[in-house]
Amino acid sequence: MRSLVADLITELRCDLALPETKVQVFINSISSLLSWTQRYSMSVIKTFITTKNLSLDDVDTIKLINNLHVPNITADVQTHKDNIVYIGSRAKCLIPEPVEILLGKRKIIHRVLLHPSRGKKFQNRIKRNQFSQKVKVKKDVCHYISPIDTIRLIMSNPEARDMVENEAPRKDETIRTFQDGRQFSLNTFLNEHPCALRLSFHIDEGEYANPLGSRKGNNKLTNVCIKLQNIDSRLNSSLERVYVVLMVKSSVLKKYGYKKVFQPLIGDLLKLESKEGVQIKFDSGIYTLRATLVNVLGDTLAIHDLYGLLGPSANYFCRACMITRADLQNGNFGDNFPHRTAQSVKNDLEAVNNNEITASQCGVKQDCVLHELLYFRWPNNHVFDPMHDILEGILPMVIKKIVIYIVYDSKSLTVSDVNRMLDEFDYGETEVRDKPSPNFTIKNLKTKGNTISQSAAQSWLLLRSFPFIFHDILTTKGEWSNLLL
């Protein structure tokens, strides 16, 4: 019972949507239920003893009554810290916990008017600078969870180790995983250690509150997470397989830069891709843990900043090739422009540092902090983020253009008709939670920009359902249908 209840409470605590107060309510309820059950059992036994005229001093009777006493079965997981210790005892290794890393300090000066009063006295005090000055020191920090500790916990599971060691590429020409592609075959580290863990690196911003007005964006957090590519895709598609390694306020990251904030992460990744690796001791023996970074994903602004590139509004805006903004707008795109390579980026950076060219002439302004790693170079990272690049980028622009065509150019429907058709369409039970919002307005359509006020999940559902909702209209405009397809 104790083990079962401890596992149940641990599972509840793993649900981020459930606050600790609710977990404590559950713990108290379990304790109360056990207490009442114990009292009831004791009363039944005592009634049985008196009915049978048994002696309460008898050894067997005393033993029976004592056996009815059940200790506190929630003691192992009463608090969050108790829970961490319990999980560690089950996993037989340390549970990774966040460490606060000090990046710097800054002074904040508060000035308070002494003996505030109104009228002329107030104005005279201001003139005489009668203020009390308080200086507070505020720390700029980031919170870091070592990927070594996280991976050690994952690989403590024998099934996870078997999954990694038995992973094999396909014998046909089908590309199923990173292991089947050209980038894997060109990676010297993975050629030497085929069973090494391949890490995908994800970076994104998010707000933990819903601020209004001028406070919007002040509390944005930058979250850095990793995924293990070696885990079977049937398991790896779950968000439970995304592991946080670093969290920092976006304003703090901008102030100190990626080089300083990412220093502990870079140090751990260098240990994982070293020749010796990281030695882990299990009951079955010594396991050598090796891993290397192969992919980096994130929104365009964050990736450009991390890679040391100019912003996406620059003339050389693309991180894949040397196309210019004018060429793109004139329709001159495709394989007509040289691709960026690790060597070409290195040459551009040297030319910028030697003042031979400016950053605007190549799009590169500084070196990438991830280049401190031995086997990662961002020009070889041929991965784009479909959520940011498509669902929050190109798709809203396309949908907005089509709706503008329907409402203003062809005048087939009004804005109200569009909203009604979006609202009445049967998306199915599994898609109800991501149902697109029928919030198109005349003002929104006329406003410059690509936003359609839909989340990425809503945009993904809208893309798949749009050809069915507006089928009759799209059949008369073939280029729109082709664009959606």
Short mmCIF file of C-alpha atoms in Angstrom, two decimals:
data_model
loop_
_atom_site.label_atom_id
_atom_site.label_comp_id
_atom_site.label_asym_id
_atom_site.label_seq_id
_atom_site.Cartn_x
_atom_site.Cartn_y
_atom_site.Cartn_z
CA MET A 1 0.00 0.00 0.00
CA ARG A 2 2.81 2.37 0.91
CA SER A 3 4.59 1.82 -2.40
CA LEU A 4 1.36 2.07 -4.40
CA VAL A 5 0.32 5.35 -2.77
CA ALA A 6 3.83 6.79 -3.16
CA ASP A 7 3.83 5.98 -6.90
CA LEU A 8 0.37 7.51 -7.30
CA ILE A 9 1.33 10.76 -5.55
CA THR A 10 4.57 10.92 -7.56
CA GLU A 11 2.57 10.65 -10.79
CA LEU A 12 0.27 13.45 -9.62
CA ARG A 13 3.24 15.70 -8.85
CA CYS A 14 4.59 15.09 -12.35
CA ASP A 15 1.48 16.78 -13.79
CA LEU A 16 2.51 20.43 -14.16
CA ALA A 17 -1.12 21.53 -14.41
CA LEU A 18 -1.80 20.28 -10.87
CA PRO A 19 -0.68 22.70 -8.10
CA GLU A 20 0.99 21.43 -4.94
CA THR A 21 -2.03 22.50 -2.86
CA LYS A 22 -4.19 19.97 -4.70
CA VAL A 23 -1.59 17.24 -4.14
CA GLN A 24 -1.63 18.02 -0.41
CA VAL A 25 -5.45 17.78 -0.41
CA PHE A 26 -5.14 14.32 -1.95
CA ILE A 27 -2.49 13.28 0.62
CA ASN A 28 -4.70 14.46 3.49
CA SER A 29 -7.69 12.62 2.02
CA ILE A 30 -5.71 9.38 1.74
CA SER A 31 -4.49 9.73 5.34
CA SER A 32 -8.00 10.47 6.59
CA LEU A 33 -9.46 7.51 4.72
CA LEU A 34 -6.84 5.17 6.16
CA SER A 35 -7.47 6.50 9.67
CA TRP A 36 -11.21 5.90 9.43
CA THR A 37 -10.66 2.42 7.96
CA GLN A 38 -8.29 1.59 10.82
CA ARG A 39 -10.78 2.77 13.44
CA TYR A 40 -13.56 0.74 11.86
CA SER A 41 -11.42 -2.41 11.72
CA MET A 42 -10.41 -1.92 15.37
CA SER A 43 -14.03 -1.59 16.48
CA VAL A 44 -15.00 -4.77 14.59
CA ILE A 45 -12.13 -6.72 16.15
CA LYS A 46 -12.92 -5.47 19.66
CA THR A 47 -16.57 -6.45 19.23
CA PHE A 48 -15.47 -9.89 18.08
CA ILE A 49 -13.14 -10.28 21.10
CA THR A 50 -15.79 -9.30 23.65
CA THR A 51 -18.40 -11.51 21.98
CA LYS A 52 -16.11 -14.55 22.15
CA ASN A 53 -15.06 -13.71 25.72
CA LEU A 54 -11.41 -13.60 24.69
CA SER A 55 -8.82 -12.13 27.02
CA LEU A 56 -7.30 -8.82 25.96
CA ASP A 57 -4.10 -9.90 27.74
CA ASP A 58 -3.65 -12.91 25.51
CA VAL A 59 -0.47 -12.77 23.39
CA ASP A 60 -2.25 -13.71 20.14
CA THR A 61 -4.97 -11.13 20.76
CA ILE A 62 -2.42 -8.38 21.38
CA LYS A 63 -0.53 -9.38 18.21
CA LEU A 64 -3.76 -9.28 16.18
CA ILE A 65 -4.62 -5.77 17.45
CA ASN A 66 -1.08 -4.52 16.78
CA ASN A 67 -1.19 -5.87 13.24
CA LEU A 68 -4.21 -3.66 12.55
CA HIS A 69 -2.09 -0.55 13.05
CA VAL A 70 -0.92 0.78 9.69
CA PRO A 71 1.84 3.45 9.75
CA ASN A 72 1.62 6.67 7.75
CA ILE A 73 1.73 5.40 4.16
CA THR A 74 2.33 8.89 2.71
CA ALA A 75 5.46 9.58 4.79
CA ASP A 76 7.81 8.88 1.83
CA VAL A 77 6.18 11.56 -0.34
CA GLN A 78 4.76 14.04 2.16
CA THR A 79 6.67 16.99 0.64
CA HIS A 80 8.26 17.73 -2.71
CA LYS A 81 11.76 17.10 -1.30
CA ASP A 82 10.62 13.77 0.18
CA ASN A 83 9.31 12.87 -3.26
CA ILE A 84 12.67 13.61 -4.92
CA VAL A 85 14.44 11.35 -2.39
CA TYR A 86 11.85 8.61 -3.00
CA ILE A 87 12.30 8.72 -6.79
CA GLY A 88 16.07 8.63 -6.35
CA SER A 89 15.84 5.52 -4.17
CA ARG A 90 13.69 3.82 -6.81
CA ALA A 91 15.95 4.86 -9.72
CA LYS A 92 19.14 4.16 -7.72
CA CYS A 93 20.68 7.43 -8.90
CA LEU A 94 20.48 11.15 -8.21
CA ILE A 95 17.42 12.99 -9.51
CA PRO A 96 18.40 16.10 -11.51
CA GLU A 97 17.33 19.33 -9.87
CA PRO A 98 17.72 22.92 -11.12
CA VAL A 99 20.75 24.91 -9.99
CA GLU A 100 20.66 28.69 -9.79
CA ILE A 101 23.64 30.22 -11.59
CA LEU A 102 24.58 33.82 -10.85
CA LEU A 103 25.27 35.82 -14.02
CA GLY A 104 25.72 39.25 -12.46
CA LYS A 105 24.37 41.84 -10.05
CA ARG A 106 22.84 45.26 -10.53
CA LYS A 107 21.93 48.09 -8.19
CA ILE A 108 18.41 49.48 -8.02
CA ILE A 109 18.01 52.90 -6.38
CA HIS A 110 14.69 53.76 -4.67
CA ARG A 111 14.07 57.38 -3.70
CA VAL A 112 11.38 58.17 -1.15
CA LEU A 113 10.26 61.72 -0.25
CA LEU A 114 10.74 62.44 3.47
CA HIS A 115 7.59 63.51 5.33
CA PRO A 116 5.44 64.02 2.24
CA SER A 117 2.98 66.93 2.41
CA ARG A 118 0.82 68.84 -0.01
CA GLY A 119 0.87 72.30 -1.53
CA LYS A 120 3.83 74.67 -1.26
CA LYS A 121 5.56 72.59 1.45
CA PHE A 122 5.62 69.64 -0.96
CA GLN A 123 7.12 71.75 -3.75
CA ASN A 124 9.72 73.22 -1.37
CA ARG A 125 10.80 69.74 -0.27
CA ILE A 126 11.28 68.70 -3.89
CA LYS A 127 13.40 71.80 -4.49
CA ARG A 128 15.54 71.05 -1.42
CA ASN A 129 15.91 67.37 -2.55
CA GLN A 130 14.74 66.01 0.79
CA PHE A 131 14.69 62.37 -0.29
CA SER A 132 15.59 59.10 1.39
CA GLN A 133 17.67 56.93 -0.93
CA LYS A 134 17.71 53.13 -0.67
CA VAL A 135 20.01 50.96 -2.75
CA LYS A 136 18.99 47.35 -3.42
CA VAL A 137 21.16 44.76 -5.11
CA LYS A 138 19.30 42.51 -7.52
CA LYS A 139 20.76 39.29 -8.93
CA ASP A 140 20.53 38.24 -12.57
CA VAL A 141 20.35 34.45 -12.65
CA CYS A 142 19.52 31.51 -14.84
CA HIS A 143 18.38 28.05 -13.74
CA TYR A 144 20.20 25.07 -15.14
CA ILE A 145 19.61 21.31 -15.08
CA SER A 146 22.63 19.35 -16.25
CA PRO A 147 21.82 17.18 -19.30
CA ILE A 148 24.34 14.66 -17.94
CA ASP A 149 22.17 14.15 -14.83
CA THR A 150 19.01 13.92 -16.93
CA ILE A 151 20.49 11.41 -19.38
CA ARG A 152 21.98 9.39 -16.49
CA LEU A 153 18.47 9.02 -15.03
CA ILE A 154 17.01 7.99 -18.42
CA MET A 155 19.74 5.47 -19.13
CA SER A 156 19.38 3.92 -15.68
CA ASN A 157 16.43 2.11 -17.26
CA PRO A 158 17.74 -1.11 -18.89
CA GLU A 159 15.03 -0.89 -21.57
CA ALA A 160 16.29 2.56 -22.61
CA ARG A 161 19.85 1.22 -22.93
CA ASP A 162 18.65 -1.73 -25.03
CA MET A 163 16.67 0.63 -27.28
CA VAL A 164 19.75 2.78 -27.91
CA GLU A 165 22.18 -0.10 -28.43
CA ASN A 166 19.84 -2.04 -30.74
CA GLU A 167 18.91 0.90 -32.95
CA ALA A 168 19.80 0.02 -36.53
CA PRO A 169 19.52 1.96 -39.80
CA ARG A 170 17.21 0.76 -42.55
CA LYS A 171 18.73 -1.47 -45.22
CA ASP A 172 16.60 0.08 -47.98
CA GLU A 173 16.82 3.69 -49.21
CA THR A 174 13.99 4.94 -47.00
CA ILE A 175 14.96 7.75 -44.65
CA ARG A 176 13.22 6.98 -41.38
CA THR A 177 15.45 8.66 -38.81
CA PHE A 178 18.52 10.89 -38.63
CA GLN A 179 20.59 7.70 -38.64
CA ASP A 180 19.49 6.93 -42.22
CA GLY A 181 20.57 10.29 -43.64
CA ARG A 182 23.71 11.79 -45.10
CA GLN A 183 24.41 14.03 -42.12
CA PHE A 184 24.83 10.98 -39.87
CA SER A 185 27.30 9.35 -42.25
CA LEU A 186 29.41 12.54 -42.40
CA ASN A 187 29.58 12.96 -38.61
CA THR A 188 32.96 11.62 -37.47
CA PHE A 189 31.87 11.29 -33.82
CA LEU A 190 28.83 9.17 -34.73
CA ASN A 191 30.91 7.05 -37.08
CA GLU A 192 33.28 6.23 -34.22
CA HIS A 193 30.44 5.75 -31.69
CA PRO A 194 27.25 4.66 -33.56
CA CYS A 195 25.40 4.07 -30.26
CA ALA A 196 26.09 7.58 -28.96
CA LEU A 197 23.03 9.64 -28.09
CA ARG A 198 21.96 12.22 -30.66
CA LEU A 199 20.62 15.37 -29.03
CA SER A 200 18.07 17.74 -30.54
CA PHE A 201 18.22 21.22 -29.07
CA HIS A 202 15.04 23.33 -28.79
CA ILE A 203 14.89 27.00 -27.81
CA ASP A 204 11.73 29.07 -27.45
CA GLU A 205 10.19 31.91 -25.45
CA GLY A 206 7.04 31.91 -23.37
CA GLU A 207 5.29 33.99 -20.73
CA TYR A 208 4.26 32.41 -17.44
CA ALA A 209 1.59 35.07 -16.90
CA ASN A 210 -0.91 37.02 -18.99
CA PRO A 211 0.27 40.61 -18.52
CA LEU A 212 -1.56 43.58 -19.96
CA GLY A 213 -0.47 46.87 -21.45
CA SER A 214 3.09 48.01 -20.84
CA ARG A 215 3.87 44.90 -18.76
CA LYS A 216 3.54 42.62 -21.77
CA GLY A 217 6.82 40.88 -22.55
CA ASN A 218 8.58 41.93 -19.33
CA ASN A 219 8.44 38.43 -17.85
CA LYS A 220 9.22 36.38 -20.93
CA LEU A 221 11.25 33.26 -20.23
CA THR A 222 13.61 31.61 -22.69
CA ASN A 223 13.43 27.84 -22.32
CA VAL A 224 16.09 25.49 -23.66
CA CYS A 225 15.15 21.81 -23.94
CA ILE A 226 16.67 18.65 -25.38
CA LYS A 227 15.30 15.47 -26.92
CA LEU A 228 17.05 12.13 -27.46
CA GLN A 229 16.69 11.07 -31.08
CA ASN A 230 17.66 7.48 -30.30
CA ILE A 231 14.40 6.82 -28.42
CA ASP A 232 11.75 5.06 -30.53
CA SER A 233 9.48 7.60 -32.26
CA ARG A 234 6.36 5.95 -30.80
CA LEU A 235 7.60 7.05 -27.37
CA ASN A 236 9.52 10.15 -28.43
CA SER A 237 6.49 11.97 -29.85
CA SER A 238 5.22 12.63 -26.32
CA LEU A 239 6.00 15.93 -24.58
CA GLU A 240 7.15 13.85 -21.61
CA ARG A 241 10.28 13.08 -23.63
CA VAL A 242 11.26 16.76 -23.83
CA TYR A 243 13.72 17.64 -21.05
CA VAL A 244 14.37 21.18 -19.80
CA VAL A 245 18.05 22.06 -19.38
CA LEU A 246 18.03 25.84 -19.00
CA MET A 247 15.55 28.59 -18.16
CA VAL A 248 16.35 32.31 -18.08
CA LYS A 249 14.47 35.58 -18.41
CA SER A 250 14.68 36.76 -22.01
CA SER A 251 15.82 40.24 -20.92
CA VAL A 252 18.66 38.69 -18.89
CA LEU A 253 19.71 36.51 -21.85
CA LYS A 254 19.76 39.57 -24.11
CA LYS A 255 21.84 41.48 -21.54
CA TYR A 256 24.56 38.85 -20.97
CA GLY A 257 24.46 37.03 -24.31
CA TYR A 258 24.42 33.36 -25.25
CA LYS A 259 28.13 32.84 -24.62
CA LYS A 260 27.90 33.53 -20.89
CA VAL A 261 24.46 32.02 -20.26
CA PHE A 262 25.21 28.81 -22.20
CA GLN A 263 28.66 28.25 -20.66
CA PRO A 264 27.61 25.46 -18.21
CA LEU A 265 25.62 23.74 -20.97
CA ILE A 266 28.57 23.90 -23.39
CA GLY A 267 30.85 22.43 -20.70
CA ASP A 268 28.56 19.44 -20.12
CA LEU A 269 28.12 18.81 -23.86
CA LEU A 270 31.91 18.82 -24.31
CA LYS A 271 32.17 16.13 -21.62
CA LEU A 272 29.53 14.02 -23.38
CA GLU A 273 31.28 14.19 -26.76
CA SER A 274 34.79 13.64 -25.38
CA LYS A 275 36.78 10.51 -26.11
CA GLU A 276 36.36 9.26 -22.52
CA GLY A 277 32.64 10.11 -22.26
CA VAL A 278 30.93 10.03 -18.87
CA GLN A 279 31.26 6.84 -16.83
CA ILE A 280 28.07 5.64 -15.09
CA LYS A 281 27.99 2.76 -12.63
CA PHE A 282 24.98 0.43 -12.69
CA ASP A 283 24.32 -2.94 -11.07
CA SER A 284 25.10 -4.58 -14.42
CA GLY A 285 28.48 -2.81 -14.69
CA ILE A 286 30.05 0.40 -16.02
CA TYR A 287 28.21 2.20 -18.83
CA THR A 288 29.98 4.86 -20.91
CA LEU A 289 27.64 7.71 -21.74
CA ARG A 290 28.37 9.59 -24.96
CA ALA A 291 26.23 12.17 -26.75
CA THR A 292 26.55 14.90 -29.37
CA LEU A 293 24.39 17.77 -30.58
CA VAL A 294 23.03 17.21 -34.10
CA ASN A 295 19.99 19.49 -34.49
CA VAL A 296 18.95 22.93 -33.25
CA LEU A 297 15.38 24.22 -33.56
CA GLY A 298 13.64 27.43 -32.56
CA ASP A 299 11.88 30.52 -33.83
CA THR A 300 13.65 32.56 -36.50
CA LEU A 301 14.70 35.48 -34.26
CA ALA A 302 16.19 33.19 -31.58
CA ILE A 303 18.03 30.99 -34.10
CA HIS A 304 19.51 33.97 -35.96
CA ASP A 305 20.66 35.48 -32.67
CA LEU A 306 22.12 32.16 -31.48
CA TYR A 307 23.93 31.57 -34.79
CA GLY A 308 25.35 35.12 -34.87
CA LEU A 309 23.38 36.16 -37.95
CA LEU A 310 21.65 39.44 -38.74
CA GLY A 311 17.88 39.48 -38.27
CA PRO A 312 15.39 38.05 -40.78
CA SER A 313 14.78 41.57 -42.14
CA ALA A 314 18.40 41.88 -43.35
CA ASN A 315 19.34 41.78 -47.04
CA TYR A 316 21.07 38.38 -46.63
CA PHE A 317 18.33 36.94 -44.43
CA CYS A 318 18.54 33.22 -45.24
CA ARG A 319 20.59 30.82 -43.12
CA ALA A 320 20.61 28.19 -45.88
CA CYS A 321 21.87 30.13 -48.91
CA MET A 322 23.05 33.56 -50.11
CA ILE A 323 19.78 34.75 -51.64
CA THR A 324 19.02 38.44 -51.21
CA ARG A 325 15.71 40.00 -50.26
CA ALA A 326 15.38 41.65 -53.68
CA ASP A 327 15.86 38.30 -55.45
CA LEU A 328 13.19 36.65 -53.32
CA GLN A 329 10.68 39.46 -53.96
CA ASN A 330 11.37 39.29 -57.71
CA GLY A 331 10.66 35.55 -57.73
CA ASN A 332 14.28 34.63 -58.42
CA PHE A 333 14.80 31.77 -55.99
CA GLY A 334 15.64 28.07 -55.94
CA ASP A 335 19.12 26.60 -56.44
CA ASN A 336 20.40 29.75 -58.14
CA PHE A 337 22.38 30.88 -55.09
CA PRO A 338 25.37 29.28 -53.34
CA HIS A 339 24.54 27.39 -50.17
CA ARG A 340 26.12 28.40 -46.89
CA THR A 341 28.75 25.96 -45.67
CA ALA A 342 30.88 25.80 -42.53
CA GLN A 343 33.88 27.03 -44.55
CA SER A 344 32.00 29.87 -46.29
CA VAL A 345 30.62 31.12 -42.96
CA LYS A 346 34.12 30.99 -41.46
CA ASN A 347 35.48 33.00 -44.40
CA ASP A 348 32.68 35.59 -44.12
CA LEU A 349 33.30 35.97 -40.39
CA GLU A 350 37.04 36.49 -40.91
CA ALA A 351 36.33 39.10 -43.58
CA VAL A 352 33.93 40.95 -41.24
CA ASN A 353 36.43 40.88 -38.36
CA ASN A 354 39.19 42.18 -40.66
CA ASN A 355 36.88 44.99 -41.88
CA GLU A 356 37.10 43.72 -45.46
CA ILE A 357 33.31 43.58 -45.71
CA THR A 358 30.42 44.58 -43.45
CA ALA A 359 27.97 42.17 -41.79
CA SER A 360 25.20 43.47 -44.06
CA GLN A 361 27.13 42.19 -47.10
CA CYS A 362 27.08 38.56 -45.93
CA GLY A 363 24.49 38.35 -43.12
CA VAL A 364 27.01 37.07 -40.53
CA LYS A 365 27.90 39.35 -37.59
CA GLN A 366 29.63 37.07 -35.05
CA ASP A 367 30.59 33.48 -34.31
CA CYS A 368 28.06 31.01 -32.89
CA VAL A 369 28.58 29.95 -29.27
CA LEU A 370 27.69 26.35 -30.24
CA HIS A 371 30.83 26.24 -32.40
CA GLU A 372 32.78 25.65 -29.19
CA LEU A 373 31.49 22.09 -29.54
CA LEU A 374 33.71 19.79 -31.57
CA TYR A 375 31.13 18.33 -33.96
CA PHE A 376 28.40 20.96 -34.46
CA ARG A 377 28.45 23.64 -37.14
CA TRP A 378 25.20 25.43 -37.82
CA PRO A 379 25.49 25.52 -41.66
CA ASN A 380 25.28 21.70 -41.51
CA ASN A 381 22.07 21.91 -39.47
CA HIS A 382 19.55 21.40 -42.30
CA VAL A 383 16.54 21.53 -40.00
CA PHE A 384 13.77 24.11 -39.91
CA ASP A 385 11.02 24.40 -37.33
CA PRO A 386 7.60 23.71 -38.93
CA MET A 387 5.70 25.24 -35.99
CA HIS A 388 7.41 28.63 -36.19
CA ASP A 389 8.29 28.71 -39.89
CA ILE A 390 5.00 27.38 -41.26
CA LEU A 391 2.19 27.39 -38.68
CA GLU A 392 3.16 30.76 -37.21
CA GLY A 393 4.83 32.16 -40.33
CA ILE A 394 3.85 31.31 -43.90
CA LEU A 395 0.46 29.72 -43.23
CA PRO A 396 -1.22 32.73 -41.51
CA MET A 397 -0.13 34.88 -44.46
CA VAL A 398 -1.62 32.43 -46.97
CA ILE A 399 -4.89 32.00 -45.06
CA LYS A 400 -5.27 35.78 -44.64
CA LYS A 401 -4.66 36.38 -48.37
CA ILE A 402 -7.28 33.77 -49.31
CA VAL A 403 -9.87 35.22 -46.92
CA ILE A 404 -9.19 38.72 -48.31
CA TYR A 405 -9.73 37.32 -51.83
CA ILE A 406 -13.01 35.64 -50.76
CA VAL A 407 -14.37 38.75 -49.00
CA TYR A 408 -13.07 41.67 -51.08
CA ASP A 409 -12.00 40.42 -54.53
CA SER A 410 -14.52 37.72 -55.44
CA LYS A 411 -17.09 38.98 -52.87
CA SER A 412 -18.31 35.40 -52.53
CA LEU A 413 -18.82 35.69 -48.77
CA THR A 414 -18.87 38.30 -46.05
CA VAL A 415 -16.64 38.23 -42.96
CA SER A 416 -19.66 37.04 -40.95
CA ASP A 417 -20.19 34.16 -43.40
CA VAL A 418 -16.53 33.11 -43.08
CA ASN A 419 -16.75 33.10 -39.26
CA ARG A 420 -20.05 31.19 -39.34
CA MET A 421 -18.66 28.48 -41.64
CA LEU A 422 -15.58 28.10 -39.44
CA ASP A 423 -17.76 27.81 -36.34
CA GLU A 424 -20.29 25.33 -37.78
CA PHE A 425 -17.82 22.92 -39.42
CA ASP A 426 -17.62 19.49 -37.77
CA TYR A 427 -13.95 19.05 -36.89
CA GLY A 428 -14.47 15.76 -35.06
CA GLU A 429 -14.15 14.82 -31.40
CA THR A 430 -10.36 14.52 -31.34
CA GLU A 431 -9.88 17.99 -32.85
CA VAL A 432 -12.41 19.99 -30.79
CA ARG A 433 -9.79 21.41 -28.41
CA ASP A 434 -7.88 22.97 -31.33
CA LYS A 435 -10.95 24.30 -33.15
CA PRO A 436 -10.04 27.54 -35.02
CA SER A 437 -11.48 30.71 -33.53
CA PRO A 438 -14.08 32.44 -35.76
CA ASN A 439 -12.55 35.85 -35.09
CA PHE A 440 -11.92 37.35 -38.54
CA THR A 441 -12.83 41.04 -38.67
CA ILE A 442 -12.71 43.75 -41.32
CA LYS A 443 -10.13 45.63 -39.25
CA ASN A 444 -7.93 42.54 -38.90
CA LEU A 445 -8.02 41.80 -42.62
CA LYS A 446 -7.08 45.38 -43.51
CA THR A 447 -4.31 45.57 -40.92
CA LYS A 448 -0.81 45.12 -42.27
CA GLY A 449 0.87 41.90 -41.14
CA ASN A 450 0.29 38.16 -41.29
CA THR A 451 -1.36 37.47 -37.95
CA ILE A 452 -4.77 35.79 -37.91
CA SER A 453 -4.94 35.43 -34.09
CA GLN A 454 -4.79 31.63 -34.12
CA SER A 455 -2.44 29.40 -32.13
CA ALA A 456 -0.08 27.02 -33.94
CA ALA A 457 -2.38 24.05 -33.17
CA GLN A 458 -5.39 25.99 -34.49
CA SER A 459 -3.49 26.95 -37.65
CA TRP A 460 -2.52 23.31 -38.22
CA LEU A 461 -6.18 22.24 -38.00
CA LEU A 462 -7.30 25.19 -40.13
CA LEU A 463 -4.83 24.22 -42.87
CA ARG A 464 -6.22 20.67 -43.04
CA SER A 465 -9.90 21.67 -42.88
CA PHE A 466 -9.82 24.85 -45.03
CA PRO A 467 -10.11 23.04 -48.40
CA PHE A 468 -13.23 21.22 -47.14
CA ILE A 469 -14.92 24.28 -45.60
CA PHE A 470 -14.42 26.52 -48.66
CA HIS A 471 -14.30 23.82 -51.32
CA ASP A 472 -16.80 25.47 -53.70
CA ILE A 473 -14.89 28.75 -53.75
CA LEU A 474 -11.40 27.27 -53.97
CA THR A 475 -12.29 25.13 -57.02
CA THR A 476 -12.71 28.35 -59.02
CA LYS A 477 -9.26 29.55 -57.94
CA GLY A 478 -6.86 26.69 -58.61
CA GLU A 479 -3.69 28.49 -57.49
CA TRP A 480 -5.06 28.89 -53.95
CA SER A 481 -5.87 25.17 -53.71
CA ASN A 482 -2.40 24.25 -54.96
CA LEU A 483 -0.81 26.62 -52.45
CA LEU A 484 -2.71 25.04 -49.57
CA LEU A 485 -1.84 21.54 -50.76
#
